[in-house]
Coordinates of C-alpha atoms and ligand atoms in Angstrom, one line a residue:
X19 CA -2.2 16.5 -45.3
X20 CA -3.4 13.2 -46.9
X21 CA -3.4 10.0 -44.7
X22 CA -3.6 7.6 -47.6
X23 CA -0.9 5.0 -47.3
X24 CA 1.8 6.7 -49.4
X25 CA 3.5 4.6 -52.2
X26 CA 7.1 5.0 -51.1
X27 CA 9.7 4.9 -53.8
X28 CA 12.1 2.1 -53.3
X29 CA 14.9 4.4 -52.2
X30 CA 13.3 7.2 -50.5
X31 CA 13.3 6.3 -46.6
X32 CA 15.5 4.4 -44.3
X33 CA 13.8 1.1 -43.1
X34 CA 14.0 1.9 -39.5
X35 CA 12.3 4.7 -37.7
X36 CA 13.9 8.2 -38.2
X37 CA 14.8 10.2 -35.1
X38 CA 11.3 11.9 -34.8
X39 CA 9.4 8.7 -35.5
X40 CA 10.6 7.0 -32.2
X41 CA 7.4 6.3 -30.3
X42 CA 7.0 8.3 -27.0
X43 CA 3.6 8.1 -25.3
X44 CA 2.5 11.7 -25.2
X45 CA -1.2 11.3 -24.5
X46 CA -1.8 8.4 -21.9
X47 CA -5.3 9.4 -21.1
X48 CA -6.4 8.7 -24.6
X49 CA -6.8 5.4 -26.0
X50 CA -7.8 5.1 -29.6
X51 CA -9.3 2.2 -31.3
X52 CA -9.7 2.1 -35.1
X53 CA -12.6 0.0 -36.5
X54 CA -11.1 -2.2 -39.3
X55 CA -14.4 -2.8 -41.0
X56 CA -14.6 -0.8 -44.2
X57 CA -11.1 0.7 -43.5
X58 CA -9.2 -2.4 -44.3
X59 CA -6.4 -3.9 -42.3
X60 CA -3.5 -2.4 -44.2
X61 CA -4.8 1.1 -43.8
X62 CA -5.5 0.3 -40.2
X63 CA -1.9 -0.7 -39.6
X64 CA -0.5 2.4 -41.3
X65 CA -2.6 4.8 -39.2
X66 CA -1.9 2.9 -36.3
X67 CA 2.0 3.3 -36.7
X68 CA 1.3 6.9 -37.7
X69 CA -0.5 7.7 -34.4
X70 CA 2.0 5.9 -32.3
X71 CA 4.8 7.8 -33.9
X72 CA 2.8 11.0 -32.8
X73 CA 2.5 9.8 -29.3
X74 CA -0.8 8.6 -29.2
X75 CA -1.8 5.3 -27.5
X76 CA -3.5 2.9 -29.9
X77 CA -5.2 -0.3 -28.7
X78 CA -5.3 -3.3 -30.9
X79 CA -8.4 -4.7 -29.2
X80 CA -11.5 -3.0 -28.0
X81 CA -11.3 -2.8 -24.2
X82 CA -12.0 -0.5 -21.3
X83 CA -8.7 1.2 -22.0
X84 CA -10.3 2.7 -25.3
X85 CA -11.7 6.2 -24.9
X86 CA -12.1 7.2 -28.6
X87 CA -13.3 4.8 -31.4
X88 CA -12.5 6.1 -35.0
X89 CA -14.3 4.8 -38.0
X90 CA -14.2 5.4 -41.7
X91 CA -17.0 5.0 -44.3
X92 CA -19.3 3.5 -41.3
X93 CA -22.4 4.9 -39.7
X94 CA -22.5 5.2 -36.0
X95 CA -25.2 2.5 -35.9
X96 CA -22.7 0.1 -37.8
X97 CA -19.9 0.9 -35.5
X98 CA -22.2 0.3 -32.3
X99 CA -23.1 -3.1 -33.7
X100 CA -19.4 -3.9 -34.2
X101 CA -18.7 -2.8 -30.5
X102 CA -21.8 -4.3 -28.8
X103 CA -20.3 -7.8 -29.6
X104 CA -17.2 -6.9 -27.5
X105 CA -19.1 -4.5 -25.0
X106 CA -18.9 -6.9 -22.0
X107 CA -15.2 -6.2 -21.9
X108 CA -15.7 -2.7 -20.8
X109 CA -15.7 -1.4 -17.2
X110 CA -18.3 0.7 -15.6
X111 CA -20.1 1.7 -18.7
X112 CA -17.9 4.6 -19.6
X113 CA -18.6 4.7 -23.4
X114 CA -15.9 5.9 -25.8
X115 CA -16.6 8.8 -28.1
X116 CA -17.7 7.4 -31.6
X117 CA -15.8 9.6 -34.0
X118 CA -15.2 10.0 -37.7
X119 CA -11.8 9.7 -39.2
X120 CA -11.6 13.4 -39.8
X121 CA -10.8 14.0 -36.1
X122 CA -8.1 11.4 -36.2
X123 CA -6.7 13.2 -39.3
X124 CA -6.7 16.5 -37.7
X125 CA -5.1 15.3 -34.7
X126 CA -2.3 13.7 -36.7
X127 CA -1.8 17.0 -38.5
X128 CA -1.8 19.0 -35.2
X129 CA 0.4 16.3 -33.5
X130 CA -2.0 16.5 -30.6
X131 CA -5.6 15.8 -29.7
X132 CA -7.7 18.5 -31.3
X133 CA -11.1 19.7 -29.7
X134 CA -13.9 17.4 -30.7
X135 CA -16.4 19.3 -32.9
X136 CA -20.1 18.0 -33.5
X137 CA -19.0 17.5 -37.2
X138 CA -16.4 14.7 -35.8
X139 CA -19.2 12.9 -34.0
X140 CA -20.7 9.8 -35.7
X141 CA -24.6 9.9 -35.8
X142 CA -25.8 6.8 -34.0
X143 CA -29.3 7.2 -35.0
X144 CA -29.3 7.6 -38.7
X145 CA -33.1 8.3 -38.9
X146 CA -34.6 11.2 -37.1
X147 CA -38.0 9.7 -36.9
X148 CA -36.4 7.0 -34.7
X149 CA -35.0 9.7 -32.6
X150 CA -38.5 11.2 -32.2
X151 CA -39.8 7.7 -31.0
X152 CA -36.7 7.2 -28.7
X153 CA -37.1 10.6 -27.0
X154 CA -40.8 10.9 -26.7
X155 CA -40.9 7.4 -24.9
X156 CA -38.4 8.6 -22.2
X157 CA -40.7 8.7 -19.0
X158 CA -40.3 11.4 -16.5
X159 CA -39.4 9.4 -13.4
X160 CA -35.9 7.7 -13.1
X161 CA -37.5 4.8 -11.7
X162 CA -39.5 4.3 -14.8
X163 CA -36.5 4.2 -17.1
X164 CA -34.0 1.3 -17.6
X165 CA -30.7 2.7 -16.9
X166 CA -27.8 0.1 -17.7
X167 CA -24.3 0.8 -16.7
X168 CA -23.2 1.6 -20.2
X169 CA -23.6 5.5 -20.5
X170 CA -23.4 6.8 -24.2
X171 CA -23.5 10.4 -23.2
X172 CA -20.6 10.7 -20.6
X173 CA -19.4 13.8 -22.5
X174 CA -22.6 15.5 -21.4
X175 CA -23.2 13.8 -18.0
X176 CA -19.8 14.6 -16.6
X177 CA -20.2 18.2 -17.4
X178 CA -23.7 18.3 -15.7
X179 CA -22.4 16.3 -12.6
X180 CA -19.7 18.8 -12.3
X181 CA -22.2 21.7 -12.2
X182 CA -24.3 19.6 -9.7
X183 CA -21.4 19.2 -7.4
X184 CA -20.5 23.0 -7.7
X185 CA -24.1 23.9 -7.0
X186 CA -24.1 21.7 -3.7
X187 CA -20.8 23.1 -2.7
X188 CA -22.6 26.5 -2.9
X189 CA -25.5 25.3 -0.7
X190 CA -28.0 25.3 -3.7
X191 CA -29.4 21.8 -3.4
X192 CA -32.3 22.5 -5.6
X193 CA -30.0 23.5 -8.5
X194 CA -27.7 20.6 -7.8
X195 CA -30.7 18.2 -8.2
X196 CA -31.8 19.9 -11.4
X197 CA -28.4 19.0 -13.0
X198 CA -28.6 15.5 -11.6
X199 CA -32.1 15.0 -13.0
X200 CA -30.9 16.2 -16.4
X201 CA -27.8 13.9 -16.3
X202 CA -29.8 10.9 -15.3
X203 CA -32.4 11.3 -18.3
X204 CA -29.2 11.3 -20.8
X205 CA -27.7 8.4 -18.9
X206 CA -30.8 6.3 -19.7
X207 CA -30.6 6.9 -23.6
X208 CA -29.5 4.1 -25.9
X209 CA -27.5 6.3 -28.0
X210 CA -25.4 9.5 -28.0
X211 CA -27.3 12.8 -28.3
X212 CA -26.5 14.6 -31.6
X213 CA -28.8 17.4 -31.9
X214 CA -30.5 20.1 -29.8
X215 CA -33.9 18.9 -31.3
X216 CA -33.6 15.6 -29.7
X217 CA -32.9 17.3 -26.3
X218 CA -36.0 19.4 -26.6
X219 CA -38.1 16.3 -26.6
X220 CA -36.5 15.1 -23.4
X221 CA -38.2 15.4 -19.9
X222 CA -36.6 17.0 -16.9
X223 CA -34.4 19.6 -18.7
X224 CA -34.2 23.2 -17.3
X225 CA -32.7 26.1 -19.3
X226 CA -29.3 25.9 -17.7
X227 CA -28.8 22.2 -18.3
X228 CA -30.1 22.8 -21.9
X229 CA -27.6 25.6 -22.5
X230 CA -24.8 23.3 -21.2
X231 CA -25.6 20.4 -23.5
X232 CA -26.0 22.9 -26.4
X233 CA -22.6 24.4 -25.8
X234 CA -21.1 20.9 -25.9
X235 CA -22.8 20.0 -29.0
X236 CA -21.4 23.1 -30.6
X237 CA -18.1 23.4 -29.3
X238 CA -17.2 20.0 -27.9
X239 CA -16.9 21.2 -24.5
X240 CA -18.5 23.6 -22.0
X241 CA -16.7 26.8 -21.1
X242 CA -18.7 27.2 -18.1
X243 CA -17.8 23.7 -16.6
X244 CA -13.9 24.4 -17.5
X245 CA -14.2 27.5 -15.5
X246 CA -15.8 25.8 -12.5
X247 CA -13.2 23.1 -12.3
X248 CA -10.5 25.6 -12.2
X249 CA -12.1 27.5 -9.3
X250 CA -10.1 27.3 -6.0
X251 CA -13.2 26.7 -3.8
X252 CA -14.6 24.1 -6.2
X253 CA -11.2 22.1 -5.9
X254 CA -10.8 22.5 -2.3
X255 CA -14.4 21.5 -1.5
X256 CA -14.0 18.5 -3.7
X257 CA -10.8 17.5 -1.9
X258 CA -12.4 18.1 1.6
X259 CA -15.8 16.3 1.1
X260 CA -13.9 13.4 -0.3
X261 CA -12.7 12.9 3.3
X262 CA -14.6 10.2 5.2
X263 CA -16.7 12.0 7.7
X264 CA -16.6 15.3 6.1
X265 CA -19.8 16.9 4.8
X266 CA -20.5 20.0 3.1
X267 CA -20.8 22.1 6.2
X268 CA -17.5 21.1 7.6
X269 CA -15.7 21.6 4.2
X270 CA -17.1 24.9 3.8
X271 CA -16.2 26.0 7.3
X272 CA -12.7 24.9 6.7
X273 CA -12.5 26.6 3.4
X274 CA -13.7 30.0 5.0
X275 CA -10.9 29.5 7.6
X276 CA -8.5 29.5 4.8
X277 CA -7.6 25.9 4.6
X278 CA -6.9 24.6 1.2
X279 CA -5.0 21.2 1.4
X280 CA -4.8 18.0 3.2
X281 CA -1.5 19.3 4.6
X282 CA -3.1 22.3 6.1
X283 CA -5.7 19.9 7.8
X284 CA -2.8 17.5 9.0
X285 CA -0.7 20.5 10.3
X286 CA -3.4 22.7 11.7
X287 CA -3.1 22.9 15.5
X288 CA -6.4 24.4 16.4
X289 CA -8.4 22.0 14.2
X290 CA -10.8 19.7 16.1
X291 CA -11.2 16.4 14.0
X292 CA -13.9 13.8 14.8
X293 CA -12.5 10.1 15.3
X294 CA -14.1 9.4 12.0
X295 CA -12.5 12.5 10.1
X296 CA -9.0 11.6 11.8
X297 CA -9.4 8.2 10.3
X298 CA -10.6 9.6 7.0
X299 CA -7.7 12.0 6.7
X300 CA -5.3 9.2 7.7
X301 CA -6.3 6.8 5.2
X302 CA -7.2 9.4 2.5
X303 CA -5.2 8.1 -0.4
X304 CA -6.5 4.5 0.1
X305 CA -10.2 5.4 0.6
X306 CA -10.1 7.5 -2.7
X307 CA -8.8 4.5 -4.7
X308 CA -11.5 2.6 -6.4
X309 CA -12.5 -0.7 -4.6
X310 CA -12.5 -3.5 -7.0
X311 CA -15.3 -6.1 -7.3
X312 CA -12.8 -8.8 -6.4
X313 CA -11.9 -6.8 -3.2
X314 CA -15.6 -6.3 -2.4
X315 CA -16.2 -10.2 -2.9
X316 CA -13.4 -10.9 -0.6
X317 CA -14.7 -8.7 2.2
X318 CA -18.2 -10.0 1.9
X319 CA -16.7 -13.6 2.2
X320 CA -14.7 -12.6 5.3
X321 CA -17.7 -11.2 6.9
X322 CA -19.8 -14.2 5.9
X323 CA -17.3 -16.6 7.6
X324 CA -17.3 -14.8 10.9
X325 CA -21.0 -14.3 10.8
X326 CA -21.6 -18.0 10.1
X327 CA -19.2 -18.9 13.0
X328 CA -21.6 -17.1 15.4
X329 CA -24.9 -17.7 13.7
X330 CA -25.0 -20.3 11.1
X331 CA -27.6 -19.5 8.3
X332 CA -27.0 -15.8 8.3
X333 CA -27.6 -14.3 4.9
X334 CA -25.0 -11.7 3.6
X335 CA -25.7 -9.6 0.5
X336 CA -23.5 -7.4 -1.4
X337 CA -25.7 -4.4 -2.3
X338 CA -24.7 -0.8 -3.6
X339 CA -23.1 -0.4 -7.0
X340 CA -21.6 -3.8 -7.1
X341 CA -25.1 -5.3 -7.0
X342 CA -25.9 -3.1 -10.0
X343 CA -23.1 -4.7 -11.9
X344 CA -20.3 -2.0 -11.2
X345 CA -16.8 -3.3 -11.5
X346 CA -15.6 -0.8 -9.0
X347 CA -17.0 1.5 -6.2
X348 CA -16.0 3.9 -3.5
X349 CA -17.1 1.5 -0.7
X350 CA -18.5 -1.9 0.2
X351 CA -22.3 -2.1 1.2
X352 CA -23.2 -5.3 2.9
X353 CA -26.7 -6.3 4.2
X354 CA -27.0 -8.9 6.9
X355 CA -30.1 -10.7 7.8
X356 CA -31.3 -14.2 9.1
X357 CA -34.4 -16.3 7.9
X358 CA -35.6 -16.3 11.5
X359 CA -36.6 -12.9 12.5
X360 CA -34.7 -11.7 15.8
X361 CA -31.8 -14.1 15.4
X362 CA -29.8 -11.3 13.8
X363 CA -29.9 -9.2 17.0
X364 CA -26.7 -8.8 18.7
X365 CA -24.7 -10.5 15.7
X366 CA -22.9 -7.5 14.4
X367 CA -21.0 -6.4 17.6
X368 CA -19.8 -10.0 17.7
X369 CA -18.6 -10.0 14.1
X370 CA -16.9 -6.6 14.5
X371 CA -15.2 -7.8 17.8
X372 CA -13.9 -10.9 16.1
X373 CA -12.7 -9.0 12.9
X374 CA -11.1 -6.5 15.3
X375 CA -9.2 -9.2 17.1
X376 CA -7.8 -10.4 14.0
X377 CA -6.5 -6.9 13.2
X378 CA -8.8 -6.5 10.2
X379 CA -10.6 -3.2 11.4
X380 CA -8.9 0.1 11.3
X381 CA -12.0 2.2 12.3
X382 CA -15.6 1.3 13.1
X383 CA -18.6 3.2 14.5
X384 CA -21.4 1.0 15.7
X385 CA -24.9 2.5 15.7
X386 CA -27.8 0.5 17.4
X387 CA -31.0 0.0 15.5
X388 CA -33.8 2.6 16.3
X389 CA -36.7 1.2 14.4
X390 CA -38.6 0.1 17.6
X391 CA -38.9 3.7 19.1
X392 CA -38.1 6.1 16.2
X393 CA -39.5 4.5 13.1
X394 CA -42.8 5.9 11.9
X395 CA -43.7 4.7 8.5
X396 CA -45.8 7.9 7.6
X397 CA -43.2 10.4 9.2
X398 CA -42.8 13.3 6.8
X399 CA -39.1 13.4 7.6
X400 CA -37.1 13.7 4.5
X401 CA -33.9 12.3 6.2
X402 CA -32.3 9.7 4.1
X403 CA -30.9 8.0 7.3
X404 CA -32.6 4.8 8.1
X405 CA -32.8 3.1 11.6
X406 CA -31.0 -0.1 11.0
X407 CA -28.2 -1.3 13.4
X408 CA -25.1 -0.4 11.4
X409 CA -21.4 -0.2 11.5
X410 CA -19.5 2.4 9.5
X411 CA -16.2 0.9 9.2
X412 CA -12.7 0.9 7.5
X413 CA -11.3 -2.5 7.0
X414 CA -7.8 -3.4 6.6
X415 CA -7.6 -5.6 3.6
X416 CA -4.6 -7.7 2.8
X417 CA -3.6 -7.2 -1.0
X418 CA -1.1 -9.0 -3.0
X419 CA 2.2 -7.1 -3.0
X420 CA 3.2 -5.6 -6.4
X421 CA 6.0 -7.8 -7.2
X422 CA 8.3 -6.3 -10.0
X423 CA 6.5 -2.8 -9.7
X424 CA 8.7 -0.2 -10.9
X425 CA 9.5 2.3 -8.3
X426 CA 8.6 -0.1 -5.4
X427 CA 12.4 -0.9 -5.1
X428 CA 12.9 1.4 -2.3
X429 CA 12.2 0.0 1.2
X430 CA 10.2 2.9 2.7
X431 CA 7.3 1.6 4.8
X432 CA 4.9 3.0 2.4
X433 CA 6.2 1.0 -0.6
X434 CA 6.2 -2.2 1.2
X435 CA 2.6 -1.8 2.4
X436 CA 0.7 -5.0 1.7
X437 CA -2.7 -3.8 2.7
X438 CA -5.3 -1.3 1.8
X439 CA -7.9 0.6 3.7
X440 CA -11.3 0.1 2.4
X441 CA -14.6 1.7 3.5
X442 CA -17.3 -0.9 4.4
X443 CA -20.9 -0.3 5.6
X444 CA -22.5 -3.3 7.4
X445 CA -26.2 -3.0 7.8
X446 CA -28.3 -5.4 9.8
X447 CA -32.0 -6.1 8.8
X448 CA -34.7 -8.2 10.2
X449 CA -35.9 -10.4 7.5
X450 CA -39.4 -8.8 7.5
X451 CA -37.8 -5.5 6.2
X452 CA -35.1 -7.2 4.0
X453 CA -36.7 -6.5 0.7
X454 CA -37.0 -2.9 1.5
X455 CA -33.6 -2.6 2.7
X456 CA -32.2 -4.4 -0.4
X457 CA -34.1 -2.2 -2.6
X458 CA -32.9 1.0 -0.7
X459 CA -29.2 0.0 -0.3
X460 CA -28.9 -1.1 -4.0
X461 CA -29.3 2.4 -5.4
X462 CA -28.4 4.3 -7.5
X463 CA -28.8 7.2 -5.1
X464 CA -30.9 9.0 -7.8
X465 CA -33.0 5.8 -8.6
X466 CA -33.9 5.7 -4.9
X467 CA -34.8 9.4 -4.7
X468 CA -37.0 8.9 -7.8
X469 CA -38.7 5.8 -6.5
X470 CA -39.7 7.7 -3.3
X471 CA -40.9 10.8 -5.3
X472 CA -42.8 8.6 -7.5
X473 CA -44.4 6.7 -4.6
X474 CA -45.4 9.8 -2.9
X475 CA -46.6 11.9 -5.9
X476 CA -48.2 9.3 -7.9
X477 CA -49.3 6.6 -5.4
X478 CA -49.7 8.5 -2.2
X479 CA -47.5 5.9 -0.5
X480 CA -44.4 6.5 1.5
X481 CA -41.4 4.3 0.9
X482 CA -38.2 3.9 2.8
X483 CA -35.6 1.3 3.5
X484 CA -38.0 -0.3 6.1
X485 CA -41.4 -0.5 4.6
X486 CA -44.0 0.9 2.1
X487 CA -46.9 2.8 3.7
X488 CA -50.2 3.3 2.0
X489 CA -51.4 6.7 3.2
X490 CA -54.9 6.1 1.8
X491 CA -55.3 2.5 3.3
X492 CA -53.4 3.6 6.1
X493 CA -51.5 0.2 6.2
X494 CA -47.9 -1.0 5.7
X495 CA -47.5 -3.4 2.8
X496 CA -45.3 -6.5 3.6
X497 CA -43.1 -7.7 0.9
X498 CA -41.3 -11.0 0.5
X499 CA -39.1 -9.7 -2.3
X500 CA -38.3 -6.7 -4.4
X501 CA -40.7 -7.7 -7.2
X502 CA -43.5 -7.3 -4.5
X503 CA -42.4 -3.7 -4.0
X504 CA -42.5 -2.7 -7.6
X505 CA -45.9 -4.6 -8.0
X506 CA -47.3 -2.4 -5.2
X507 CA -46.2 0.7 -7.0
X508 CA -47.5 -0.5 -10.1
X509 CA -44.0 -0.2 -11.7
X510 CA -42.4 -2.6 -14.1
X511 CA -39.7 -4.6 -12.3
X512 CA -36.3 -3.2 -12.8
X513 CA -33.4 -5.7 -12.3
X514 CA -30.5 -4.0 -10.3
X515 CA -28.4 -3.7 -13.6
X516 CA -31.1 -1.2 -14.9
X517 CA -31.1 0.8 -11.8
X518 CA -28.1 3.1 -12.7
X519 CA -30.1 6.3 -13.0
Ligands
LIG8 P1 -23.3 4.5 -2.0 O1 -23.3 5.8 -1.6 O2 -22.3 3.4 -1.3 O3 -23.4 4.3 -3.5 O4 -24.8 4.0 -1.6 P2 -23.0 3.2 -4.7 O5 -24.1 3.3 -5.6 O6 -22.7 2.1 -4.0 O7 -21.8 3.7 -5.4 P3 -20.2 3.8 -4.9 O8 -19.7 3.0 -6.1 O9 -20.1 3.1 -3.6 O10 -19.8 5.1 -5.0 C1 -25.5 2.8 -2.0 C2 -27.0 2.9 -1.7 O11 -27.2 2.9 -0.4 C3 -28.0 3.9 0.1 C4 -27.8 4.9 -1.0 O12 -29.0 5.7 -1.3 C5 -27.6 4.1 -2.2 O13 -28.7 3.9 -2.8 N1 -27.6 4.4 1.3 C6 -26.2 4.8 1.5 C7 -28.5 4.5 2.4 O14 -29.7 4.1 2.2 N2 -28.2 5.0 3.6 C8 -26.9 5.5 3.7 O15 -26.6 5.9 4.7 C9 -25.9 5.4 2.6
LIG9 MN1 -21.3 1.9 -2.4

C-alpha cells in the first residue's frame, strides 16, 4: 500500500469523513511524532490524518507524550539533532524509539502497531568507527560514567530490569545485580545500541544479558521477558513488594501461603501485619502513584517552615531522585542539618509532633541515631542501613481537587478526596557528616553501590553515608562538600544530574 498523498479525482470522495474514517483512539499508550524535516508539511498532515483515522494518537509537538518518533529521509543523527533542541520538554528521560517511516507504513497497513524489527530502527551513529570509540571509552564502574536522565536504550534496560526483578524474587541476588549492571552500562550510552558488535565492546555484560539484548535487536522484543511478566509468581511478588513495609521475604511467604491479591491480604483473618504494612496496604493506591516534583517541593517547604519555627537556620535539602533531576519519584527524601553541630539533635521529634498536630501525618516511625555506639567506619558490614536519626513517614498532602474531572461527579468519599498519601523519609545528619549523607542519599542506588565498590577495590577505602575511611592510612577523611569526596577517591566530580546510573 502506497502512502504517498493520493491525487483525488474531483468527484471521487465525499468531503467529510466516511463511516470508517471517524477517529477513535485505539492505542492510547502510543504517541507518534512525525519529523517534518525532509518529509514536508503536506505529507506530514496527510500521514497524521491517516494515522488518526486508524486509531493512533499523533502529537503535533515533541513532548513527553511522544513514544515513537518517525522520520523519512533522515539519519538517526539528524533526527537526534532536531529533537535535542526540544529535549528539555521530556520527563524522566524516557527516550522515544527513533523509527523509519517503514514501521509507520506497516502499522497503517495492519491497522495496528506492528512489532518493531531492527530494520525499523534509525541508526544513530552513522559511522562504525565512532561506535568503536564510544564503546571502548565506557569505564567499568558506574561511578566513573556520566549517566544523565535521558536513557536512549529503554527498550533494552526495561527488559533487563524485569529480569533483575525476577531474579531477586527468586532469591538470586547475584543474578539480579548482573542484570542491573548490564542495564546501567546501556543507560550511560549517548545513543541507541544498534548492533551486537557494539555490545561486545561494552563492559559488564554476562552471557545472559547479551542474549537478551541480541534477542531484542533481532526480534524487537525478548520472549523470555514476555514469559516472565506473565508468570503468576512474578506478578504477585511485584504487587506485594510494592507495599510499604513489605520486603522480599514477607512477599514470598505470603505467596507460598496462597495469597495473590491485595484483597486476599485485606480479607485474611490470620495474617499478622506490622503497623507499617497496615499503613502501606491502606494507602497502597496513593503510594504507588508517582510523586511530582511540585509535590516534593511542597513537602520540603512544609518541613522547612516547621523546622525553622523550632530552630532557625536549619538546612533542609531535597535529595534522592529529585536532586538528580527526576520530575517524579516514588517518595520524598529530605536531609536535615544545622551549621552548628549538635543543634540538630532533638529537632526531628518536635517537627513530626507539630506536623502531626496539624493532621499532616498518616504514619510515622521515628528511629533514633546510633552513630555514637554502633558506627564503626571500617566495619565489614555490607548492610546499607545507616545510623542517622530518621523518620519513615507517610504524609497527608492536600491536593487541588480535580474540578471538572469526568467520572468525579458521584459523591462517594473516595472521589471527593482532596488529599494524597505520600511516602517521606526525613534524615537528620550532623553537619560534619552532611556531605557524605548528601552523596549517599542522592543516589541512584546503583551509583552508590558502584561508588562503594570502587572505593573498596581500587582505593582500599570504605565509604558509607557517614564518612570515608582510608584503611591504609587508618584515618577518617573529613569533607566539607561532595567535591571533596570525589577528590579523595580520585574520581572526576559528577554532578547529581549525571548520577542516574
Ligand atoms: P530511593 O529509594 O528513594 O530512590 O533512594 P530514588 O533514587 O530517590 O528514586 P525514587 O524516585 O524515590 O524511586 C534514594 C537514595 O537514598 C539511599 C539510596 O541508596 C538512594 O541512593 N537510601 C535509601 C539510603 O541510603 N538508605 C535508605 O534506607 C534508603
Ligand atoms: Mn526517593
